[in-house]
mmCIF file of C-alpha atoms in Angstrom:
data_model
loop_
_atom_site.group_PDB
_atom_site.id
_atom_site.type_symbol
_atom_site.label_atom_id
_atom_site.label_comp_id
_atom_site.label_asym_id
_atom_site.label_seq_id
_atom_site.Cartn_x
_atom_site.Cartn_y
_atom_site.Cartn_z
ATOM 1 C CA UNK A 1 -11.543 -4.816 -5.835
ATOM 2 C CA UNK A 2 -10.393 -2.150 -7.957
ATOM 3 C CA UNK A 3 -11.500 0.682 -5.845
ATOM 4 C CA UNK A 4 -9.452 -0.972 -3.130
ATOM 5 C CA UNK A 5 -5.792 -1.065 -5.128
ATOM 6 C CA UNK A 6 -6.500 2.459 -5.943
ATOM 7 C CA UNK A 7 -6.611 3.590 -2.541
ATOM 8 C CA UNK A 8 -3.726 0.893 -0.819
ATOM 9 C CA UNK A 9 -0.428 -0.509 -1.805
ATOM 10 C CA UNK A 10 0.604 -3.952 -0.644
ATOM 11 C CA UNK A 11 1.751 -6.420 0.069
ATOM 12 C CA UNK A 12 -0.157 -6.646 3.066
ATOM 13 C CA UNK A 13 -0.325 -8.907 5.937
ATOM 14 C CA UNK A 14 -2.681 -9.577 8.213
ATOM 15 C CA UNK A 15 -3.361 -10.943 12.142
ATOM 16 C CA UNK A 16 -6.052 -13.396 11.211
ATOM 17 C CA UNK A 17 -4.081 -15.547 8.511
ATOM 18 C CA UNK A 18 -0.742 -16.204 7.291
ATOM 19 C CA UNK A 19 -1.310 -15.083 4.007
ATOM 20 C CA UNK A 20 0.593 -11.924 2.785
ATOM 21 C CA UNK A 21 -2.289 -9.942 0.222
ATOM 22 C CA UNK A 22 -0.017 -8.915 -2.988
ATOM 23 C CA UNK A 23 0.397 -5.829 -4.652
ATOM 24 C CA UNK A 24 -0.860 -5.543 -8.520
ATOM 25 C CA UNK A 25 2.540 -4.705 -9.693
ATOM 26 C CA UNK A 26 4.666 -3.900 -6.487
ATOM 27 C CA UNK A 27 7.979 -2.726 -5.759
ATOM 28 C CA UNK A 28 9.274 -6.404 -6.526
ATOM 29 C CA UNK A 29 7.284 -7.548 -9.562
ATOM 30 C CA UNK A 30 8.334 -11.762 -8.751
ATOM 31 C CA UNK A 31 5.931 -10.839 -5.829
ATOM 32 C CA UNK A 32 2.873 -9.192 -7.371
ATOM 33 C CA UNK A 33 -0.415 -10.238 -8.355
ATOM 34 C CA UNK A 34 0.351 -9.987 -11.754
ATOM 35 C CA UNK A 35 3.479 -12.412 -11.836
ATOM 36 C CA UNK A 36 1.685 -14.785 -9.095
ATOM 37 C CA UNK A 37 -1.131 -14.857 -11.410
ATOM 38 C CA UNK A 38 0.486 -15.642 -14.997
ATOM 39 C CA UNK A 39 2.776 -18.331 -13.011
ATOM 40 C CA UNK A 40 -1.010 -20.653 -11.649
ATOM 41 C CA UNK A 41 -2.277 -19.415 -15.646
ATOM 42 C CA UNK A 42 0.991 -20.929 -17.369
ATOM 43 C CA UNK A 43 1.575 -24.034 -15.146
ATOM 44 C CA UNK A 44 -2.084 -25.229 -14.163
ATOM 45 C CA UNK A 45 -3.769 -23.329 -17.193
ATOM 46 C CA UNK A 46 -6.072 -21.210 -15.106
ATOM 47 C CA UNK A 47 -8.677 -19.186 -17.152
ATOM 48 C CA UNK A 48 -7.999 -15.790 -17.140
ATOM 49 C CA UNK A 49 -11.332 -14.952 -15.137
ATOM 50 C CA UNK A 50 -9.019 -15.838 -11.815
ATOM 51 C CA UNK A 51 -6.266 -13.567 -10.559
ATOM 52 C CA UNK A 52 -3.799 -14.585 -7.827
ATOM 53 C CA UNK A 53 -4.559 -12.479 -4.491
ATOM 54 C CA UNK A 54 -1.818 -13.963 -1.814
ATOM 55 C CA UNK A 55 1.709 -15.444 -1.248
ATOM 56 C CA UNK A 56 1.476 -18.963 -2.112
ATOM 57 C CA UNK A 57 1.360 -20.278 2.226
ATOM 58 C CA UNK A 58 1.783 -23.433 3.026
ATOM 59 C CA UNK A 59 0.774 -25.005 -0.961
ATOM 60 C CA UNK A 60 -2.179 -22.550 -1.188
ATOM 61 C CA UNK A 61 -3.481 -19.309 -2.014
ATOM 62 C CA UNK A 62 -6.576 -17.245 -1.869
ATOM 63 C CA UNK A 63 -7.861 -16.322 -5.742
ATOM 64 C CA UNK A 64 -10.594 -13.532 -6.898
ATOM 65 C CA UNK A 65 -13.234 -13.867 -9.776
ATOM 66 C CA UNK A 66 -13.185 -11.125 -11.593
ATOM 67 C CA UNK A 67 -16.436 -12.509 -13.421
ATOM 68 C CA UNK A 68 -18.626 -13.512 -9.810
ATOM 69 C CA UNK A 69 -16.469 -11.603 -7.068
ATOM 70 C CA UNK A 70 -15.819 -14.534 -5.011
ATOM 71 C CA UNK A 71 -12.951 -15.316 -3.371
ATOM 72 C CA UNK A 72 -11.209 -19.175 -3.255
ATOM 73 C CA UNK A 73 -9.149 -20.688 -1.242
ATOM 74 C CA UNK A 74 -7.297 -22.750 -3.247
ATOM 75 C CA UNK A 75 -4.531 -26.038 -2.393
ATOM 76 C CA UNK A 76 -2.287 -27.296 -5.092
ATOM 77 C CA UNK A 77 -3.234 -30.816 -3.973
ATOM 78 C CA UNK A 78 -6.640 -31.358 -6.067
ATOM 79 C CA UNK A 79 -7.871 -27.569 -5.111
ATOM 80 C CA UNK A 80 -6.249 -26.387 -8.521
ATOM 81 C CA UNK A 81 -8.253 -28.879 -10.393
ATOM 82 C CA UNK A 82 -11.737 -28.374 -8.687
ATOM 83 C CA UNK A 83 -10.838 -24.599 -9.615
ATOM 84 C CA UNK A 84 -10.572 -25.184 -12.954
ATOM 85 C CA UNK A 85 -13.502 -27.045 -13.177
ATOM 86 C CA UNK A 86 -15.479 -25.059 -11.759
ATOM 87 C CA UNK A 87 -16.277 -27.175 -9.036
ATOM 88 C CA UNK A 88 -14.689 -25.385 -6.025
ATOM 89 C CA UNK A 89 -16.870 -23.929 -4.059
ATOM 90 C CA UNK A 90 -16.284 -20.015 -2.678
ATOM 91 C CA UNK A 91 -14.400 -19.533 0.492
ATOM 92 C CA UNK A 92 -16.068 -15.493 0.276
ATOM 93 C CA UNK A 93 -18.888 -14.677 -0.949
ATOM 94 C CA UNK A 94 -17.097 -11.423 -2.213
ATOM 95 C CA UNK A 95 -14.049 -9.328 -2.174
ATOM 96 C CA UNK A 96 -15.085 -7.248 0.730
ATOM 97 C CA UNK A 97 -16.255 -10.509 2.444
ATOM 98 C CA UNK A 98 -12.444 -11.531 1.812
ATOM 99 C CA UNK A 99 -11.112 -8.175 3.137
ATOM 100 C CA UNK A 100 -13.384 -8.259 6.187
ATOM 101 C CA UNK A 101 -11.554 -11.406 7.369
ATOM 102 C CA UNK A 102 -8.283 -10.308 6.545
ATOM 103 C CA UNK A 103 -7.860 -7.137 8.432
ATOM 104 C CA UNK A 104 -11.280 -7.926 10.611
ATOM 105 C CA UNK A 105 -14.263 -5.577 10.835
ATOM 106 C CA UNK A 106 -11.688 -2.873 10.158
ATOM 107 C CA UNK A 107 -12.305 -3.730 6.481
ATOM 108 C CA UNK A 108 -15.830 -2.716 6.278
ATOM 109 C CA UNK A 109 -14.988 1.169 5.818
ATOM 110 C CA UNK A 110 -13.195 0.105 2.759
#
């Protein structure tokens, strides 16, 4: 993950979902990983092992762990809670996994 926010700024969107992939910091810091991420941490009290990858789209948002490398998809309708929990189970098995169906098989050069 980090090699990949070395190398690209977002946000980023993408043809095969709605979702708009975040920038760590950005241009406009309300819409950045970071900000996205201490908002779920401070309402839902996330753990800090998950970080915020997307817009929020349609109640939901896609979420990395930084201790496994999996990707979530996570609702705010009981998703949220399974997340915390521990009990949701991975929408990616990894980052590049994640990347690979957000820009398609372009991804898998990165």
């Amino acid at each position: 993950m980090g090699s990949f926010y070395l190398r690209y700024d977002g946000p980023l969107s993408s043809e095969n979902t709605g979702f708009v992939l975040l920038d760590v910091a950005g241009a406009r810091p309300q819409e950045s990983i970071e900000a996205s991420t201490a908002l779920v941490r401070r309402k839902f009290g996330w753990p800090e092992r998950y970080v915020v990858l997307t817009s929020f789209l349609g109640g939901g948002v896609m979420v990395y762990d930084i201790s496994t490398e999996q990707v979530y998809g996570v609702d705010f309708e009981g998703g949220d809670a399974l997340l915390k929990n521990g009990q949701l189970e991975p929408r990616y098995p990894s980052f590049l996994e994640f990347l690979r169906f957000f820009f398609g098989d372009a991804s898998a050069i990165v």
